[in-house]
PDB file of C-alpha atoms in Angstrom:
ATOM      1  CA  ASP T   1     100.037 110.717 105.163  1.00  0.00           C
ATOM      2  CA  ALA T   2     102.345 112.738 102.966  1.00  0.00           C
ATOM      3  CA  LYS T   3     100.452 114.625 100.303  1.00  0.00           C
ATOM      4  CA  THR T   4     100.730 114.427  96.523  1.00  0.00           C
ATOM      5  CA  THR T   5      99.848 117.089  93.959  1.00  0.00           C
ATOM      6  CA  GLN T   6      98.778 116.241  90.420  1.00  0.00           C
ATOM      7  CA  PRO T   7      97.307 118.285  87.568  1.00  0.00           C
ATOM      8  CA  ASN T   8      93.555 117.943  87.334  1.00  0.00           C
ATOM      9  CA  SER T   9      93.633 116.910  83.694  1.00  0.00           C
ATOM     10  CA  MET T  10      95.918 116.223  80.759  1.00  0.00           C
ATOM     11  CA  GLU T  11      95.380 115.483  77.126  1.00  0.00           C
ATOM     12  CA  SER T  12      97.323 113.315  74.743  1.00  0.00           C
ATOM     13  CA  ASN T  13      97.122 111.983  71.221  1.00  0.00           C
ATOM     14  CA  GLU T  14      96.922 108.311  70.461  1.00  0.00           C
ATOM     15  CA  GLU T  15     100.269 106.538  69.990  1.00  0.00           C
ATOM     16  CA  GLU T  16     102.207 109.436  71.503  1.00  0.00           C
ATOM     17  CA  PRO T  17     104.043 109.266  74.844  1.00  0.00           C
ATOM     18  CA  VAL T  18     102.373 110.719  77.915  1.00  0.00           C
ATOM     19  CA  HIS T  19     104.179 112.072  80.964  1.00  0.00           C
ATOM     20  CA  LEU T  20     101.977 112.377  84.051  1.00  0.00           C
ATOM     21  CA  PRO T  21     103.656 114.401  86.821  1.00  0.00           C
ATOM     22  CA  CYS T  22     103.252 114.100  90.567  1.00  0.00           C
ATOM     23  CA  ASN T  23     104.749 116.331  93.247  1.00  0.00           C
ATOM     24  CA  HIS T  24     105.345 114.945  96.732  1.00  0.00           C
ATOM     25  CA  SER T  25     107.655 117.402  98.429  1.00  0.00           C
ATOM     26  CA  THR T  26     106.966 116.058 101.946  1.00  0.00           C
ATOM     27  CA  ILE T  27     107.815 112.458 101.073  1.00  0.00           C
ATOM     28  CA  SER T  28     109.669 110.576 103.792  1.00  0.00           C
ATOM     29  CA  GLY T  29     112.456 108.086 103.380  1.00  0.00           C
ATOM     30  CA  THR T  30     110.160 105.108 103.879  1.00  0.00           C
ATOM     31  CA  ASP T  31     107.428 106.214 101.469  1.00  0.00           C
ATOM     32  CA  TYR T  32     106.960 104.222  98.303  1.00  0.00           C
ATOM     33  CA  ILE T  33     105.425 105.952  95.290  1.00  0.00           C
ATOM     34  CA  HIS T  34     102.472 104.055  93.855  1.00  0.00           C
ATOM     35  CA  TRP T  35     100.385 104.737  90.789  1.00  0.00           C
ATOM     36  CA  TYR T  36      96.901 103.397  90.263  1.00  0.00           C
ATOM     37  CA  ARG T  37      94.489 104.217  87.482  1.00  0.00           C
ATOM     38  CA  GLN T  38      90.735 104.052  87.232  1.00  0.00           C
ATOM     39  CA  LEU T  39      89.081 103.458  83.904  1.00  0.00           C
ATOM     40  CA  PRO T  40      85.504 104.676  83.451  1.00  0.00           C
ATOM     41  CA  SER T  41      82.991 102.643  85.452  1.00  0.00           C
ATOM     42  CA  GLN T  42      85.670 100.391  86.941  1.00  0.00           C
ATOM     43  CA  GLY T  43      87.540 100.069  90.197  1.00  0.00           C
ATOM     44  CA  PRO T  44      91.110 101.343  90.405  1.00  0.00           C
ATOM     45  CA  GLU T  45      93.914  99.113  89.145  1.00  0.00           C
ATOM     46  CA  TYR T  46      97.551  99.035  90.124  1.00  0.00           C
ATOM     47  CA  VAL T  47      99.967 100.430  87.560  1.00  0.00           C
ATOM     48  CA  ILE T  48     103.443 100.630  89.053  1.00  0.00           C
ATOM     49  CA  HIS T  49     105.392 101.529  92.168  1.00  0.00           C
ATOM     50  CA  GLY T  50     108.929 102.549  93.110  1.00  0.00           C
ATOM     51  CA  LEU T  51     111.142 103.823  95.906  1.00  0.00           C
ATOM     52  CA  THR T  52     114.241 105.510  94.514  1.00  0.00           C
ATOM     53  CA  SER T  53     115.169 103.998  91.177  1.00  0.00           C
ATOM     54  CA  ASN T  54     113.270 104.290  87.947  1.00  0.00           C
ATOM     55  CA  VAL T  55     111.000 101.326  87.278  1.00  0.00           C
ATOM     56  CA  ASN T  56     109.573  99.734  84.155  1.00  0.00           C
ATOM     57  CA  ASN T  57     106.811  97.207  83.699  1.00  0.00           C
ATOM     58  CA  ARG T  58     104.534  96.135  80.884  1.00  0.00           C
ATOM     59  CA  MET T  59     102.104  98.977  81.540  1.00  0.00           C
ATOM     60  CA  ALA T  60     104.312 101.978  82.155  1.00  0.00           C
ATOM     61  CA  SER T  61     107.552 103.454  83.433  1.00  0.00           C
ATOM     62  CA  LEU T  62     108.074 105.429  86.609  1.00  0.00           C
ATOM     63  CA  ALA T  63     110.755 108.101  86.717  1.00  0.00           C
ATOM     64  CA  ILE T  64     111.647 109.310  90.212  1.00  0.00           C
ATOM     65  CA  ALA T  65     113.535 112.534  90.775  1.00  0.00           C
ATOM     66  CA  GLU T  66     116.861 112.267  92.549  1.00  0.00           C
ATOM     67  CA  ASP T  67     115.527 114.137  95.604  1.00  0.00           C
ATOM     68  CA  ARG T  68     112.327 112.030  95.443  1.00  0.00           C
ATOM     69  CA  LYS T  69     110.164 115.122  95.695  1.00  0.00           C
ATOM     70  CA  SER T  70     108.528 114.423  92.376  1.00  0.00           C
ATOM     71  CA  SER T  71     107.891 111.562  89.998  1.00  0.00           C
ATOM     72  CA  THR T  72     106.530 111.028  86.512  1.00  0.00           C
ATOM     73  CA  LEU T  73     104.447 108.187  85.188  1.00  0.00           C
ATOM     74  CA  ILE T  74     105.284 107.551  81.559  1.00  0.00           C
ATOM     75  CA  LEU T  75     102.989 105.810  79.120  1.00  0.00           C
ATOM     76  CA  HIS T  76     105.183 105.166  76.120  1.00  0.00           C
ATOM     77  CA  ARG T  77     102.439 104.985  73.501  1.00  0.00           C
ATOM     78  CA  ALA T  78      99.034 106.087  74.658  1.00  0.00           C
ATOM     79  CA  THR T  79      96.020 104.194  73.400  1.00  0.00           C
ATOM     80  CA  LEU T  80      92.361 105.035  73.714  1.00  0.00           C
ATOM     81  CA  ARG T  81      92.148 102.389  76.442  1.00  0.00           C
ATOM     82  CA  ASP T  82      94.566 104.414  78.555  1.00  0.00           C
ATOM     83  CA  ALA T  83      91.974 107.140  79.056  1.00  0.00           C
ATOM     84  CA  ALA T  84      91.452 107.089  82.815  1.00  0.00           C
ATOM     85  CA  VAL T  85      92.039 108.916  86.079  1.00  0.00           C
ATOM     86  CA  TYR T  86      95.603 108.350  87.258  1.00  0.00           C
ATOM     87  CA  TYR T  87      96.343 108.491  90.977  1.00  0.00           C
ATOM     88  CA  CYS T  88      99.766 109.047  92.523  1.00  0.00           C
ATOM     89  CA  ILE T  89      99.825 107.672  96.083  1.00  0.00           C
ATOM     90  CA  LEU T  90     102.493 107.521  98.788  1.00  0.00           C
ATOM     91  CA  ARG T  91     102.564 104.462 101.012  1.00  0.00           C
ATOM     92  CA  ALA T  92     104.852 104.129 103.982  1.00  0.00           C
ATOM     93  CA  LEU T  93     106.779 100.946 104.460  1.00  0.00           C
ATOM     94  CA  ASN T  94     106.798  99.924 108.085  1.00  0.00           C
ATOM     95  CA  SER T  95     106.759  96.779 110.055  1.00  0.00           C
ATOM     96  CA  GLY T  96     103.660  97.701 111.996  1.00  0.00           C
ATOM     97  CA  GLY T  97     101.355  96.789 109.150  1.00  0.00           C
ATOM     98  CA  SER T  98      99.721 100.186 109.000  1.00  0.00           C
ATOM     99  CA  ASN T  99     100.689 100.682 105.392  1.00  0.00           C
ATOM    100  CA  TYR T 100      97.615  98.793 104.339  1.00  0.00           C
ATOM    101  CA  LYS T 101      95.329 101.580 103.175  1.00  0.00           C
ATOM    102  CA  LEU T 102      95.565 103.701 100.063  1.00  0.00           C
ATOM    103  CA  THR T 103      94.961 107.428 100.384  1.00  0.00           C
ATOM    104  CA  PHE T 104      93.721 108.699  97.047  1.00  0.00           C
ATOM    105  CA  GLY T 105      93.669 112.316  95.927  1.00  0.00           C
ATOM    106  CA  LYS T 106      91.617 113.505  92.972  1.00  0.00           C
ATOM    107  CA  GLY T 107      94.149 112.268  90.445  1.00  0.00           C
ATOM    108  CA  THR T 108      94.728 113.364  86.858  1.00  0.00           C
ATOM    109  CA  LEU T 109      92.068 112.754  84.237  1.00  0.00           C
ATOM    110  CA  LEU T 110      93.865 111.689  81.075  1.00  0.00           C
ATOM    111  CA  THR T 111      92.052 112.172  77.799  1.00  0.00           C
ATOM    112  CA  VAL T 112      93.466 110.410  74.738  1.00  0.00           C
ATOM    113  CA  ASN T 113      92.508 111.819  71.355  1.00  0.00           C
ATOM    114  CA  PRO T 114      92.315 109.517  68.329  1.00  0.00           C
TER     115      PRO T 114
ATOM    116  CA  ASP B   1      91.718  83.826  89.357  1.00  0.00           C
ATOM    117  CA  THR B   2      88.392  85.481  88.702  1.00  0.00           C
ATOM    118  CA  GLY B   3      89.246  88.765  90.392  1.00  0.00           C
ATOM    119  CA  VAL B   4      87.335  90.601  93.083  1.00  0.00           C
ATOM    120  CA  SER B   5      83.576  90.491  92.605  1.00  0.00           C
ATOM    121  CA  GLN B   6      80.899  92.670  94.146  1.00  0.00           C
ATOM    122  CA  ASP B   7      77.162  92.261  94.308  1.00  0.00           C
ATOM    123  CA  PRO B   8      74.948  93.996  93.445  1.00  0.00           C
ATOM    124  CA  ARG B   9      76.523  96.320  90.898  1.00  0.00           C
ATOM    125  CA  HIS B  10      73.766  98.862  91.335  1.00  0.00           C
ATOM    126  CA  LYS B  11      71.335  99.517  94.147  1.00  0.00           C
ATOM    127  CA  ILE B  12      68.586 102.097  94.336  1.00  0.00           C
ATOM    128  CA  THR B  13      66.911 102.475  97.691  1.00  0.00           C
ATOM    129  CA  LYS B  14      64.667 104.893  99.495  1.00  0.00           C
ATOM    130  CA  ARG B  15      65.939 106.956 102.363  1.00  0.00           C
ATOM    131  CA  GLY B  16      65.611 105.138 105.628  1.00  0.00           C
ATOM    132  CA  GLN B  17      65.947 101.648 104.187  1.00  0.00           C
ATOM    133  CA  ASN B  18      68.754  99.235 105.018  1.00  0.00           C
ATOM    134  CA  VAL B  19      71.061  97.908 102.319  1.00  0.00           C
ATOM    135  CA  THR B  20      73.716  95.210 102.270  1.00  0.00           C
ATOM    136  CA  PHE B  21      76.542  94.760  99.790  1.00  0.00           C
ATOM    137  CA  ARG B  22      78.701  91.715  99.284  1.00  0.00           C
ATOM    138  CA  CYS B  23      82.342  91.415  98.259  1.00  0.00           C
ATOM    139  CA  ASP B  24      84.111  88.216  97.233  1.00  0.00           C
ATOM    140  CA  PRO B  25      87.875  88.731  97.275  1.00  0.00           C
ATOM    141  CA  ILE B  26      90.484  86.828  95.313  1.00  0.00           C
ATOM    142  CA  SER B  27      90.558  83.451  97.040  1.00  0.00           C
ATOM    143  CA  GLU B  28      94.091  83.438  98.428  1.00  0.00           C
ATOM    144  CA  HIS B  29      93.954  87.044  99.656  1.00  0.00           C
ATOM    145  CA  ASN B  30      93.688  87.441 103.412  1.00  0.00           C
ATOM    146  CA  ARG B  31      93.313  91.220 103.442  1.00  0.00           C
ATOM    147  CA  LEU B  32      90.102  92.937 102.440  1.00  0.00           C
ATOM    148  CA  TYR B  33      89.316  96.653 102.226  1.00  0.00           C
ATOM    149  CA  TRP B  34      86.236  98.764 101.699  1.00  0.00           C
ATOM    150  CA  TYR B  35      86.387 102.217 100.127  1.00  0.00           C
ATOM    151  CA  ARG B  36      83.746 104.762  99.194  1.00  0.00           C
ATOM    152  CA  GLN B  37      83.931 107.025  96.171  1.00  0.00           C
ATOM    153  CA  THR B  38      81.732 110.021  95.461  1.00  0.00           C
ATOM    154  CA  LEU B  39      81.510 111.762  92.112  1.00  0.00           C
ATOM    155  CA  GLY B  40      84.691 113.554  91.116  1.00  0.00           C
ATOM    156  CA  GLN B  41      86.655 112.335  94.113  1.00  0.00           C
ATOM    157  CA  GLY B  42      89.166 109.579  94.645  1.00  0.00           C
ATOM    158  CA  PRO B  43      88.178 106.573  96.751  1.00  0.00           C
ATOM    159  CA  GLU B  44      88.209 107.047 100.531  1.00  0.00           C
ATOM    160  CA  PHE B  45      89.184 104.271 102.908  1.00  0.00           C
ATOM    161  CA  LEU B  46      86.397 102.911 105.109  1.00  0.00           C
ATOM    162  CA  THR B  47      87.610  99.751 106.796  1.00  0.00           C
ATOM    163  CA  TYR B  48      90.092  96.887 106.614  1.00  0.00           C
ATOM    164  CA  PHE B  49      90.067  93.191 107.522  1.00  0.00           C
ATOM    165  CA  GLN B  50      92.901  90.788 107.951  1.00  0.00           C
ATOM    166  CA  ASN B  51      91.283  87.379 107.746  1.00  0.00           C
ATOM    167  CA  GLU B  52      88.110  87.709 109.853  1.00  0.00           C
ATOM    168  CA  ALA B  53      89.432  90.472 112.105  1.00  0.00           C
ATOM    169  CA  GLN B  54      88.357  94.049 111.418  1.00  0.00           C
ATOM    170  CA  LEU B  55      91.509  95.958 112.251  1.00  0.00           C
ATOM    171  CA  GLU B  56      90.566  99.528 111.460  1.00  0.00           C
ATOM    172  CA  LYS B  57      87.507 101.628 110.807  1.00  0.00           C
ATOM    173  CA  SER B  58      87.684 105.090 109.341  1.00  0.00           C
ATOM    174  CA  ARG B  59      85.919 107.970 111.047  1.00  0.00           C
ATOM    175  CA  LEU B  60      83.857 108.098 107.861  1.00  0.00           C
ATOM    176  CA  LEU B  61      82.170 104.890 108.991  1.00  0.00           C
ATOM    177  CA  SER B  62      79.313 106.097 111.167  1.00  0.00           C
ATOM    178  CA  ASP B  63      77.354 103.878 113.551  1.00  0.00           C
ATOM    179  CA  ARG B  64      74.919 103.156 110.722  1.00  0.00           C
ATOM    180  CA  PHE B  65      77.623 101.264 108.866  1.00  0.00           C
ATOM    181  CA  SER B  66      78.774  97.779 109.764  1.00  0.00           C
ATOM    182  CA  ALA B  67      81.082  95.412 107.976  1.00  0.00           C
ATOM    183  CA  GLU B  68      81.745  91.753 108.564  1.00  0.00           C
ATOM    184  CA  ARG B  69      83.971  89.089 107.153  1.00  0.00           C
ATOM    185  CA  PRO B  70      82.890  85.761 108.613  1.00  0.00           C
ATOM    186  CA  LYS B  71      85.461  82.994 108.294  1.00  0.00           C
ATOM    187  CA  GLY B  72      87.820  85.346 106.544  1.00  0.00           C
ATOM    188  CA  SER B  73      86.277  84.820 103.142  1.00  0.00           C
ATOM    189  CA  PHE B  74      83.610  87.108 101.636  1.00  0.00           C
ATOM    190  CA  SER B  75      82.656  90.364 103.312  1.00  0.00           C
ATOM    191  CA  THR B  76      79.429  92.297 103.694  1.00  0.00           C
ATOM    192  CA  LEU B  77      78.914  96.009 104.218  1.00  0.00           C
ATOM    193  CA  GLU B  78      75.563  97.023 105.655  1.00  0.00           C
ATOM    194  CA  ILE B  79      74.181 100.532 105.829  1.00  0.00           C
ATOM    195  CA  GLN B  80      71.220 101.053 108.115  1.00  0.00           C
ATOM    196  CA  ARG B  81      68.701 103.882 107.775  1.00  0.00           C
ATOM    197  CA  THR B  82      70.257 105.123 104.549  1.00  0.00           C
ATOM    198  CA  GLU B  83      70.559 108.841 103.919  1.00  0.00           C
ATOM    199  CA  GLN B  84      70.955 110.700 100.635  1.00  0.00           C
ATOM    200  CA  GLY B  85      74.544 111.451 101.567  1.00  0.00           C
ATOM    201  CA  ASP B  86      75.279 107.734 101.446  1.00  0.00           C
ATOM    202  CA  SER B  87      74.871 107.781  97.667  1.00  0.00           C
ATOM    203  CA  ALA B  88      78.256 106.748  96.316  1.00  0.00           C
ATOM    204  CA  MET B  89      80.237 103.955  94.723  1.00  0.00           C
ATOM    205  CA  TYR B  90      81.311 101.368  97.309  1.00  0.00           C
ATOM    206  CA  LEU B  91      84.519  99.633  96.309  1.00  0.00           C
ATOM    207  CA  CYS B  92      86.023  96.487  97.715  1.00  0.00           C
ATOM    208  CA  ALA B  93      89.660  95.493  97.318  1.00  0.00           C
ATOM    209  CA  SER B  94      91.770  92.586  98.450  1.00  0.00           C
ATOM    210  CA  SER B  95      95.441  91.793  98.790  1.00  0.00           C
ATOM    211  CA  PHE B  96      97.821  89.287 100.316  1.00  0.00           C
ATOM    212  CA  PRO B  97     101.011  90.185 102.103  1.00  0.00           C
ATOM    213  CA  SER B  98     103.462  89.103  99.462  1.00  0.00           C
ATOM    214  CA  GLY B  99     106.636  91.059  99.704  1.00  0.00           C
ATOM    215  CA  ARG B 100     106.161  94.344 101.460  1.00  0.00           C
ATOM    216  CA  LEU B 101     103.759  96.396  99.479  1.00  0.00           C
ATOM    217  CA  HIS B 102     100.397  94.676  99.386  1.00  0.00           C
ATOM    218  CA  GLU B 103      99.212  95.668  95.926  1.00  0.00           C
ATOM    219  CA  GLN B 104      95.453  95.967  96.112  1.00  0.00           C
ATOM    220  CA  TYR B 105      93.064  94.467  93.593  1.00  0.00           C
ATOM    221  CA  PHE B 106      89.758  96.266  93.291  1.00  0.00           C
ATOM    222  CA  GLY B 107      86.336  95.018  92.368  1.00  0.00           C
ATOM    223  CA  PRO B 108      83.992  96.883  90.001  1.00  0.00           C
ATOM    224  CA  GLY B 109      82.096  98.514  92.845  1.00  0.00           C
ATOM    225  CA  THR B 110      78.478  98.784  93.939  1.00  0.00           C
ATOM    226  CA  ARG B 111      76.808 102.051  93.009  1.00  0.00           C
ATOM    227  CA  LEU B 112      74.276 103.093  95.643  1.00  0.00           C
ATOM    228  CA  THR B 113      71.616 105.685  94.935  1.00  0.00           C
ATOM    229  CA  VAL B 114      69.462 106.818  97.843  1.00  0.00           C
ATOM    230  CA  THR B 115      66.291 108.627  96.792  1.00  0.00           C
TER     231      THR B 115
END
């Protein structure tokens, strides 16, 4: 699996935007970029995914660099409930069905200050 | 939709004992996954079922580990002769093949402590 690199930790203030970076310089053309987050004492939860174009959903936005070698998860207004570990994961799209598993790194621990 | 549930949430056992965990996936999901997470690390893939068929086992899954999914519904993960190194959070996830990307829904996990 192609590897991702994320900062170990980041800090933000409540109600301010947060930009969480992810580098994936070895990404292949069929790799989708997924973000999951894990709140304290919970299992991971899906946040957003994208391939080439920027994506928005109710939780966050995903900005993908033109060369796809990096991406940024954007939380537009951080709340205390957004404090979590955020994982950037690459998943290959193929017809063989082997894109089933998620390969997690250590992720970025986001702290949100009141 | 009640989400993925796991039982028990916590388990403390003595080294050498056998333990069994249960996972109930979201009802319409035909894919089920087990992951293990140790402190400070991201989850690591253990095994994967499509319906009742176990299609892949990670090398992390030693011979002491066995997983089943009878009738393609709930799944169990058994660890025999537990060792202290088995202490971890065991996470279950499920998904269905809608579209192409199989978003996974995780349960709250079972935290195992081996003393």
